[in-house]
PDB file of C-alpha atoms and ligand atoms in Angstrom:
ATOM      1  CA  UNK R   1      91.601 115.883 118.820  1.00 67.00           C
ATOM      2  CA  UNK R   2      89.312 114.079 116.839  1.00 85.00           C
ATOM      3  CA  UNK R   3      87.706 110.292 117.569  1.00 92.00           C
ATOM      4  CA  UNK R   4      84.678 108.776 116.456  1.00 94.00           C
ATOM      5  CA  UNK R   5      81.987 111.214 116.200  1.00 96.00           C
ATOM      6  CA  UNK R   6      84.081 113.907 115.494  1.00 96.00           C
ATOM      7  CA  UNK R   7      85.239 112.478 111.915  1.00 96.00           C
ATOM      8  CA  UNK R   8      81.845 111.129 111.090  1.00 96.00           C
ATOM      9  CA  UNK R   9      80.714 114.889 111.934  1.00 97.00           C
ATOM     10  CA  UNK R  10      83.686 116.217 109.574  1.00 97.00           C
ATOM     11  CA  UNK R  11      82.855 113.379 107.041  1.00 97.00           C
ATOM     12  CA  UNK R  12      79.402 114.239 106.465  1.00 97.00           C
ATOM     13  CA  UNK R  13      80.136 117.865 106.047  1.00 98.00           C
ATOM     14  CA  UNK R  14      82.425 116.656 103.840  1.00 98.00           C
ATOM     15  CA  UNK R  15      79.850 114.982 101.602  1.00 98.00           C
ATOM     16  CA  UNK R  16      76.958 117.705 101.973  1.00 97.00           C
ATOM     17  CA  UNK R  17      79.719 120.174 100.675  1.00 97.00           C
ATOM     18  CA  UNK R  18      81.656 118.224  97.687  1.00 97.00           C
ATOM     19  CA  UNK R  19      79.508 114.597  97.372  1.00 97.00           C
ATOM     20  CA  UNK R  20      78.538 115.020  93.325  1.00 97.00           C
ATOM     21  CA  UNK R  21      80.082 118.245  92.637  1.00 97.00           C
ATOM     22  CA  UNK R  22      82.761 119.225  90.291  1.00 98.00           C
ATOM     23  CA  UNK R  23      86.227 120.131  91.624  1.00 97.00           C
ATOM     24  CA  UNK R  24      87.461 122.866  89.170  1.00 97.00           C
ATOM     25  CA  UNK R  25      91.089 123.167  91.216  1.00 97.00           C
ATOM     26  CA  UNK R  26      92.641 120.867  93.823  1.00 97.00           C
ATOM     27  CA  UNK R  27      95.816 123.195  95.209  1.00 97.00           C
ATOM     28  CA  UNK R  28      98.234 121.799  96.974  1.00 97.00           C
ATOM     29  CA  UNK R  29     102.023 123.014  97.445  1.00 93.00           C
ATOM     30  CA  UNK R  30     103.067 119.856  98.880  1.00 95.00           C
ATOM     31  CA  UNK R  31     105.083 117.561  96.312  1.00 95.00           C
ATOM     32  CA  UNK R  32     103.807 114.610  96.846  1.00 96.00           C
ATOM     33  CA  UNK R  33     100.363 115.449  96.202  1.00 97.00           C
ATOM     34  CA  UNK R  34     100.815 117.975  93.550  1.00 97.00           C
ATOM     35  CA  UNK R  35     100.952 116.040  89.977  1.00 97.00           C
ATOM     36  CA  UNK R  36      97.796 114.137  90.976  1.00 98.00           C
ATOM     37  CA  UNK R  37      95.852 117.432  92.553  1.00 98.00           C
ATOM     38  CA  UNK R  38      96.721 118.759  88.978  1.00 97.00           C
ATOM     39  CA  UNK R  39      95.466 115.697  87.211  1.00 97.00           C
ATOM     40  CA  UNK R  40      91.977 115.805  88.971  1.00 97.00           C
ATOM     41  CA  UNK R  41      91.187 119.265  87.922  1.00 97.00           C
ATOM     42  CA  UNK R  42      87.194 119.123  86.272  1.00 97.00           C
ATOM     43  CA  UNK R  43      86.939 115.302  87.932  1.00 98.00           C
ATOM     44  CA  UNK R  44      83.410 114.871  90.180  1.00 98.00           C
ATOM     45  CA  UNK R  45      83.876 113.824  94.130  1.00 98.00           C
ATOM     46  CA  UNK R  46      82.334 110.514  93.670  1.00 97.00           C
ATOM     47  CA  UNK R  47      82.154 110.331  97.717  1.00 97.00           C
ATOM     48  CA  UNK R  48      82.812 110.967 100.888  1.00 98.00           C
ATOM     49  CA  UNK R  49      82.779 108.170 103.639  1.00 98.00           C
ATOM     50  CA  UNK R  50      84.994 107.452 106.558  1.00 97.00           C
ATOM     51  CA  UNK R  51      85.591 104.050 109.125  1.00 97.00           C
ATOM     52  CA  UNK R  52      86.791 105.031 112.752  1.00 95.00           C
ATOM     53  CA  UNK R  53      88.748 108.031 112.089  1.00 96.00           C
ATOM     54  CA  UNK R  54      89.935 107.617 108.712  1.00 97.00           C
ATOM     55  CA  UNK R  55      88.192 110.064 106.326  1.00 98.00           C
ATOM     56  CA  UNK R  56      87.799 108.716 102.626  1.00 98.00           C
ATOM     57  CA  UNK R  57      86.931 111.292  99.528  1.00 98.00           C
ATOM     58  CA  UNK R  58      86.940 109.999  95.925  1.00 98.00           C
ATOM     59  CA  UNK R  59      87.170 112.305  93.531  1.00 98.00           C
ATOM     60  CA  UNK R  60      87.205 111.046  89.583  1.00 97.00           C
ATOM     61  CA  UNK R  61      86.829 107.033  88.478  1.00 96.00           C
ATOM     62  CA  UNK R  62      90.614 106.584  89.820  1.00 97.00           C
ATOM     63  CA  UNK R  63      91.612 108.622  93.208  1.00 98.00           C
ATOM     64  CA  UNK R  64      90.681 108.402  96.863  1.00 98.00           C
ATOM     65  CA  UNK R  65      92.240 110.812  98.837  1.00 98.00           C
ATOM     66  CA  UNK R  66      92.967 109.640 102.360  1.00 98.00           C
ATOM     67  CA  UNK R  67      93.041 111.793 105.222  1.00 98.00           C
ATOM     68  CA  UNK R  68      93.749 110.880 109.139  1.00 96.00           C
ATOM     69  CA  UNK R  69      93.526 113.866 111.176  1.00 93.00           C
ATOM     70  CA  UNK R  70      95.796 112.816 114.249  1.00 91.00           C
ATOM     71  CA  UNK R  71      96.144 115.603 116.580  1.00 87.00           C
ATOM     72  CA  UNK R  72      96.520 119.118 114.068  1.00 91.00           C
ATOM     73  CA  UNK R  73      94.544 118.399 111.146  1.00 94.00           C
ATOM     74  CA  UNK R  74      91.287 120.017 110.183  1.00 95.00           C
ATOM     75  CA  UNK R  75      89.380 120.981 107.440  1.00 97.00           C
ATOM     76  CA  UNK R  76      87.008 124.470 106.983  1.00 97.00           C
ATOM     77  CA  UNK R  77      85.648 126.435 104.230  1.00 97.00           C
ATOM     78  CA  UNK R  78      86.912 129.186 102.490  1.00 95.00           C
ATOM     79  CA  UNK R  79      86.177 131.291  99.649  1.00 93.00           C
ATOM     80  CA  UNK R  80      87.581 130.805  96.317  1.00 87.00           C
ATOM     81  CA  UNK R  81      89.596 130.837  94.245  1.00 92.00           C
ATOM     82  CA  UNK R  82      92.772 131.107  95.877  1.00 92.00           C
ATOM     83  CA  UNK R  83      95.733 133.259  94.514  1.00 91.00           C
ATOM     84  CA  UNK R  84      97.715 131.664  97.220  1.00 90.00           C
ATOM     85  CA  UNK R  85      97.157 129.038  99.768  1.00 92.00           C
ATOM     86  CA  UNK R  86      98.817 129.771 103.012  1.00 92.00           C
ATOM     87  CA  UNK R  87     101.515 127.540 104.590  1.00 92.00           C
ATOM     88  CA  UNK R  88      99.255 125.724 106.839  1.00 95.00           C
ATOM     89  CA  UNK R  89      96.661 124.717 104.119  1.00 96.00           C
ATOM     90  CA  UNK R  90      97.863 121.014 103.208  1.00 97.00           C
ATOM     91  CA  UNK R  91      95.190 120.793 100.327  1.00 98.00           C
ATOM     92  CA  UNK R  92      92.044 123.253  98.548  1.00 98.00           C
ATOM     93  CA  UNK R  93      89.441 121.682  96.631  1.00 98.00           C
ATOM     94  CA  UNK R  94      87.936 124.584  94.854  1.00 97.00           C
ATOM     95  CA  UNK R  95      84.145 124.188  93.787  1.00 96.00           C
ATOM     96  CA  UNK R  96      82.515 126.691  92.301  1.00 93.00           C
ATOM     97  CA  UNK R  97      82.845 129.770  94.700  1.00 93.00           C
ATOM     98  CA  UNK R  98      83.543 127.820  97.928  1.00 94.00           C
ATOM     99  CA  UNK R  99      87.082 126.096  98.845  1.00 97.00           C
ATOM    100  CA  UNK R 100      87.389 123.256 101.007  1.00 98.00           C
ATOM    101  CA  UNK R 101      90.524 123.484 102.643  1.00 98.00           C
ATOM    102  CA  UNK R 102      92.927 120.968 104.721  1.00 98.00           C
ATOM    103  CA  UNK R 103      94.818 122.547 107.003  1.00 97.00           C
ATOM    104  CA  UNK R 104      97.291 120.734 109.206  1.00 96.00           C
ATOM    105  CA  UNK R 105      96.757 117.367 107.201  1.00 91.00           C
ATOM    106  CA  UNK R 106      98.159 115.206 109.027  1.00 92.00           C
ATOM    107  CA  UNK R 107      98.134 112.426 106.911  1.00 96.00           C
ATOM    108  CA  UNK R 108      96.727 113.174 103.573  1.00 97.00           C
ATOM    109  CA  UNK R 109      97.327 111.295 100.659  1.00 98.00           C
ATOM    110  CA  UNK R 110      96.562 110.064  97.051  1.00 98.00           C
ATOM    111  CA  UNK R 111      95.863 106.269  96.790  1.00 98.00           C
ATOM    112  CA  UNK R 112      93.712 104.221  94.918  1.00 98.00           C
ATOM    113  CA  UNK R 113      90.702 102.257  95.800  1.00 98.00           C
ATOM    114  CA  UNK R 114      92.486  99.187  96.099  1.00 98.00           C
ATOM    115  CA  UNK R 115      94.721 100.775  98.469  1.00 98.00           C
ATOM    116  CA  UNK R 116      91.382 102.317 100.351  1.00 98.00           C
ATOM    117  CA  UNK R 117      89.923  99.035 100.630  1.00 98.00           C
ATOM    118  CA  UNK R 118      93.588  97.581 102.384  1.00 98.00           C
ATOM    119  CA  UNK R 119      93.038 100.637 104.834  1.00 98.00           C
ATOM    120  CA  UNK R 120      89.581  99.507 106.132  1.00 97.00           C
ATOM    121  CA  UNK R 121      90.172  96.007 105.985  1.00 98.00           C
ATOM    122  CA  UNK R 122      93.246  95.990 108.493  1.00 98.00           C
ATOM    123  CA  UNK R 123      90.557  98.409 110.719  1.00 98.00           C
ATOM    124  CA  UNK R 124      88.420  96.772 112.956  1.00 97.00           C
ATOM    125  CA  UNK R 125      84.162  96.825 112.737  1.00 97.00           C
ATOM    126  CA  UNK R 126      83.385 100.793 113.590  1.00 96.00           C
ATOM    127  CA  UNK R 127      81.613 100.823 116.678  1.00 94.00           C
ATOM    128  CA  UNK R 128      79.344 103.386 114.656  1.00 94.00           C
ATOM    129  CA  UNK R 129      78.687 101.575 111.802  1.00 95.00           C
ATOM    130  CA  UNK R 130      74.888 100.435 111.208  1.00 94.00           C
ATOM    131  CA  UNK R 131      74.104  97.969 111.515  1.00 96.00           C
ATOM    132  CA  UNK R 132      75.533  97.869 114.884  1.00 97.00           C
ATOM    133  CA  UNK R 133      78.548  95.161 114.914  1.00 97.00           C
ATOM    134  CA  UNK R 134      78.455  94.256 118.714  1.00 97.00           C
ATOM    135  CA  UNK R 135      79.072  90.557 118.006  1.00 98.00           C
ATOM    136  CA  UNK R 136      81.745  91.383 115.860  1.00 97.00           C
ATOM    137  CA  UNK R 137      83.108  93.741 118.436  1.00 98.00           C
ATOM    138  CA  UNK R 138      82.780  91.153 121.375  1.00 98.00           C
ATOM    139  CA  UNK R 139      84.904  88.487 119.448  1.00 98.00           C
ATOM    140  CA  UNK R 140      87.417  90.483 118.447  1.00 97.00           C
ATOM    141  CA  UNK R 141      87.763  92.041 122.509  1.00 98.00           C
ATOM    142  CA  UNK R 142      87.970  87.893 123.672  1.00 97.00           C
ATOM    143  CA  UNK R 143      91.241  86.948 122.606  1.00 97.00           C
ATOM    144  CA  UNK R 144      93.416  90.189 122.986  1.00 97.00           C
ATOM    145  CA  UNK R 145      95.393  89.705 125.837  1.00 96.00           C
ATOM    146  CA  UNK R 146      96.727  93.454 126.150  1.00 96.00           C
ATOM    147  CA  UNK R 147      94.983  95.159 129.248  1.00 96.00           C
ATOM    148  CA  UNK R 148      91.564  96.024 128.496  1.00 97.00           C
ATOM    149  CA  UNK R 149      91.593  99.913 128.002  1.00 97.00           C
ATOM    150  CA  UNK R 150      94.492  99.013 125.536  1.00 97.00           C
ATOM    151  CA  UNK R 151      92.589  96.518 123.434  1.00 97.00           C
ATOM    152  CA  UNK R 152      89.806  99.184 122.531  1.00 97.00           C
ATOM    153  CA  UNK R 153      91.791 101.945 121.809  1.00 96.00           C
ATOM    154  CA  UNK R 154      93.732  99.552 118.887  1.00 96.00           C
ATOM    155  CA  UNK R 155      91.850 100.021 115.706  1.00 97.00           C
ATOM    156  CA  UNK R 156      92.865  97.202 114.351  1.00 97.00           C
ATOM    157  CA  UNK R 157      90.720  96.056 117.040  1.00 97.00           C
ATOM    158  CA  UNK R 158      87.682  98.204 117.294  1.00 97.00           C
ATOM    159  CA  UNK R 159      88.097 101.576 114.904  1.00 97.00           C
ATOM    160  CA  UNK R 160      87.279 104.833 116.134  1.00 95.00           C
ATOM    161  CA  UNK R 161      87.390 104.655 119.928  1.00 97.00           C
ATOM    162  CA  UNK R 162      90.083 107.091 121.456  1.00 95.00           C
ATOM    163  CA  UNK R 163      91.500 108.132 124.580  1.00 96.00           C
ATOM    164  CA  UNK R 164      88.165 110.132 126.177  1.00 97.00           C
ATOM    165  CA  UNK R 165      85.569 107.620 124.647  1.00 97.00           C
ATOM    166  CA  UNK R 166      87.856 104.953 126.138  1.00 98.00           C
ATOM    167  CA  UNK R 167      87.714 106.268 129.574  1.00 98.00           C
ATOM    168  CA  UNK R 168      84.341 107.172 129.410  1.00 98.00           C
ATOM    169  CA  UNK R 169      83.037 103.849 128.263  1.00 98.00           C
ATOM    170  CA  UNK R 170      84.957 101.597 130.840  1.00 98.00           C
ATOM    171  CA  UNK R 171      83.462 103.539 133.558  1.00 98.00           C
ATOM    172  CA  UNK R 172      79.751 103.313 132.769  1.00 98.00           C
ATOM    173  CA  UNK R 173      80.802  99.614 131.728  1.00 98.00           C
ATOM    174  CA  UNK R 174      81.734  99.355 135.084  1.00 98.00           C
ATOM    175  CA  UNK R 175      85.127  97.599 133.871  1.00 98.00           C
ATOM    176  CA  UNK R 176      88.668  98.153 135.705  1.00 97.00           C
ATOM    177  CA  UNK R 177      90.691  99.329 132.889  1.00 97.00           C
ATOM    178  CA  UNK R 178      93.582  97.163 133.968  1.00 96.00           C
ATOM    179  CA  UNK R 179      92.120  93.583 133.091  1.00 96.00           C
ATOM    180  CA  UNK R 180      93.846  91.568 130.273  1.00 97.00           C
ATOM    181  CA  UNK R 181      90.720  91.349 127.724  1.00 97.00           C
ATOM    182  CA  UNK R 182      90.514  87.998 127.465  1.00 97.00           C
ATOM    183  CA  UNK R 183      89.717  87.639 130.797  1.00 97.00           C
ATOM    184  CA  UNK R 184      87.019  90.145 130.695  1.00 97.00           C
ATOM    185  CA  UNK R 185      83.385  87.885 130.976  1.00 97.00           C
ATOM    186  CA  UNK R 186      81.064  87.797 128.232  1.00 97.00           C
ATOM    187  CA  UNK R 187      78.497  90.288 129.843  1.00 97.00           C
ATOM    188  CA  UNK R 188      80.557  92.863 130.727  1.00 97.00           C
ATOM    189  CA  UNK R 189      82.007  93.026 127.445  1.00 98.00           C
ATOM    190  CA  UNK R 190      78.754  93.178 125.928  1.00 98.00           C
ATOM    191  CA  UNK R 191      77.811  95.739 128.665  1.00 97.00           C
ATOM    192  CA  UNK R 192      81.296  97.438 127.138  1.00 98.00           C
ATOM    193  CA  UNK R 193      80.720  97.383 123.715  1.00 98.00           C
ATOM    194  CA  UNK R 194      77.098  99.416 124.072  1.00 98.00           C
ATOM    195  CA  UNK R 195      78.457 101.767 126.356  1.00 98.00           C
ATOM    196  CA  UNK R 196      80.806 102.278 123.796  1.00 98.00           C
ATOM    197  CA  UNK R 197      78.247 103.089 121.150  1.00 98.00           C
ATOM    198  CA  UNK R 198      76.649 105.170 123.162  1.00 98.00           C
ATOM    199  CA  UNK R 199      79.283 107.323 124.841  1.00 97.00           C
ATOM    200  CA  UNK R 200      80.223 107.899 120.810  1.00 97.00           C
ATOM    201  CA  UNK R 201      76.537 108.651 119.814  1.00 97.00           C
ATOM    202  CA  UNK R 202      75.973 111.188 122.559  1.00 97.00           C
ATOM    203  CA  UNK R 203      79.455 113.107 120.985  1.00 97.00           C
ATOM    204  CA  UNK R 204      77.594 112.753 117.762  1.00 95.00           C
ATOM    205  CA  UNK R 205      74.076 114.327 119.184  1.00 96.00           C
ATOM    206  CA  UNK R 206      76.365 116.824 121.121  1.00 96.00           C
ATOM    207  CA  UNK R 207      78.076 118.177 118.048  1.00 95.00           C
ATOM    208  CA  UNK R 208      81.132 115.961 118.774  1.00 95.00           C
ATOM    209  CA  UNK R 209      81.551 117.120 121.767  1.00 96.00           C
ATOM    210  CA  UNK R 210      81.978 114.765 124.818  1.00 96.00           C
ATOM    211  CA  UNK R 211      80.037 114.264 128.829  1.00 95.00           C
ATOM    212  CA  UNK R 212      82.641 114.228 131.172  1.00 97.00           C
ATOM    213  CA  UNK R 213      82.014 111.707 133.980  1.00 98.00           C
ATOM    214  CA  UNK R 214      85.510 110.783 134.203  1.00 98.00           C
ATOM    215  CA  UNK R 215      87.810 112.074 131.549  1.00 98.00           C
ATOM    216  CA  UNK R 216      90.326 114.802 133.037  1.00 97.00           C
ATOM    217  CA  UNK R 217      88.471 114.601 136.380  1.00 98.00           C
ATOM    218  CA  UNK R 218      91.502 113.102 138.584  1.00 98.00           C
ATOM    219  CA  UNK R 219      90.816 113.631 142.659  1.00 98.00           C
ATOM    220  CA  UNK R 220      87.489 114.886 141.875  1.00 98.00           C
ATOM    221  CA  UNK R 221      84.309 112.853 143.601  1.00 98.00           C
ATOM    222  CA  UNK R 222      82.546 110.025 141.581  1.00 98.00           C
ATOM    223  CA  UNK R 223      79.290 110.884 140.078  1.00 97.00           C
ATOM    224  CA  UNK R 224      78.060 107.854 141.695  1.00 97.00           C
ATOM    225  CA  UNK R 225      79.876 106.854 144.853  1.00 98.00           C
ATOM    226  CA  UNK R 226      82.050 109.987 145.739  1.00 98.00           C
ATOM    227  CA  UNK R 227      85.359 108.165 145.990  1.00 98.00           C
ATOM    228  CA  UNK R 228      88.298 110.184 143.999  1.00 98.00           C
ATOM    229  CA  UNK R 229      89.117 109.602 140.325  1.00 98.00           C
ATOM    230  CA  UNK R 230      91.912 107.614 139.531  1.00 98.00           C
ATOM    231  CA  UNK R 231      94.625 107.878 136.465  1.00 98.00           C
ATOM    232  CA  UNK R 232      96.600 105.324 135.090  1.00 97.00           C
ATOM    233  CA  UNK R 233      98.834 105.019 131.790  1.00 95.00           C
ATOM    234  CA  UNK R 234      99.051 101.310 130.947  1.00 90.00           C
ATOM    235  CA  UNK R 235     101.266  99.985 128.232  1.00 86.00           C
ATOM    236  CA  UNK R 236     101.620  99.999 125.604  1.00 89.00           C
ATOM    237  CA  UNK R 237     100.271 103.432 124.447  1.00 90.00           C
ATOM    238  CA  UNK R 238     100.646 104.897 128.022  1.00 92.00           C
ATOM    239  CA  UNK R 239      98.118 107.144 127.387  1.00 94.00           C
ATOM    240  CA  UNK R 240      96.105 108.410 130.869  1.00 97.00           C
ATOM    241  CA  UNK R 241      93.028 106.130 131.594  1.00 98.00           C
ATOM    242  CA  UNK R 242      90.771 107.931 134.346  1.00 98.00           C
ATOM    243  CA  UNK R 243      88.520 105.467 136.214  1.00 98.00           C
ATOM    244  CA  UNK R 244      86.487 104.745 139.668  1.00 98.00           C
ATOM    245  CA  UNK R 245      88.567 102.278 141.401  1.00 97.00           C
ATOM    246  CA  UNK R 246      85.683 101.289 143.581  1.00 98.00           C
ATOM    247  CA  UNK R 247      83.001 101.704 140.686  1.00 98.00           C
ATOM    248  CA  UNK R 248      84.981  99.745 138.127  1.00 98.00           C
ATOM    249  CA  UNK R 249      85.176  96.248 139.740  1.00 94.00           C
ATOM    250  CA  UNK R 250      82.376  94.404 137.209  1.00 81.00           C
ATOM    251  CA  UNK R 251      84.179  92.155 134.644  1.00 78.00           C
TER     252      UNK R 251
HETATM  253 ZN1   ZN Q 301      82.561 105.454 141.812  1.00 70.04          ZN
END
């Protein structure tokens, strides 16, 4: 599953293996895709750039092709050229002797930059962007109403946070998940919004992968005070929310 740091990993290998080169072939058996894959043939990838975990790649003056990974998606070099692509293989951009390949998709699509730019303006700020947007992360957290471990995983809130940074960030915010947002004080959300960046930038310094202090640890001992992790699934996502119920009493 990918979050965060794991698509601004993906993303920059992304751009170290297509960012100025030519791709010869873009293969595709998918129908929606396939008269514009054809059309790009010989067109430079422009770019490569993502906001929380939507992965941008614009290839010639006109296309952006827009990729969301979800739960399946992924994308790995091959070698080329392909006779066939395989059933799983949404997409190949073939570049010389290398093929980068989408398998899975799972949303992958043609749109233009106009369209790109409606995608990350509906987002809200990426909690890994630099300059750090922590004001801009703070006001937006103030007037959602929606339980607190709700409002951060909306990404029309703050883009990129998921279910294990979410988890992970509440607890060494020392914030009970269950608190409407707005009701959250000022310093704890500000004490929310770095431990946010920084449970993401460890993933990023780990190679995407994640510390555990909470995440999937139900009835095991608190790192810090030994009583037994907690779950929860709030609406409306009802996705599971571990947390120190003695710990998490700061907002
Ligand atoms: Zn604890």
């Amino acid at each position: 599953m990918s979050e965060g740091p794991q698509v601004k990993l993906r993303t920059q290998w992304l751009a170290r293996h297509l960012q100025g080169r030519r791709a010869d072939r873009i293969l595709t058996e998918r129908q929606d895709l396939s008269a514009t894959a054809e059309q790009l043939a010989g067109q430079t990838v422009a770019r490569c750039y993502c906001k929380g975990k939507h992965i941008f790649i614009e290839i010639g003056p006109d296309w952006v092709l827009h990729n969301h990974l979800l739960m399946r998606g992924k994308w790995r070099m091959a070698k080329g050229p392909f006779l066939f692509i395989p059933t799983q293989y949404w997409l190949v951009i073939e570049s010389g002797s290398s093929a980068i390949c989408n398998i899975n998709g799972q949303v992958l699509e043609f749109i233009t930059h106009q369209q790109a730019e409606d995608i990350t303006k509906r987002l809200g700020p990426d909690i890994l962007a630099d300059p750090y947007p922590r004001e801009e992360v703070i006001a937006k957290l103030k007037v959602q109403r929606k339980p607190i471990s709700e409002a951060i995983l909306d990404q029309a809130v703050i883009a990129g946070i998921g279910n294990v940074a979410k988890s992970e960030a509440l607890f060494l915010a020392e914030i009970d998940p269950r608190v409407p947002a707005n009701t959250v004080t000022n310093d704890a959300l500000v004490r929310l919004s770095d431990a946010m960046r920084q449970v993401m930038q460890e993933s990023l310094e780990q190679g995407g992968r994640w510390i555990h202090r909470v995440y999937q640890r139900h009835r095991e001992p608190c790192h810090t005070c030994s009583t037994r992790i907690a779950v929860i699934r709030m609406p409306p996502s009802k996705r599971s929310t571990y947390f120190c119920p003695k710990c998490q009493r700061k907002h």
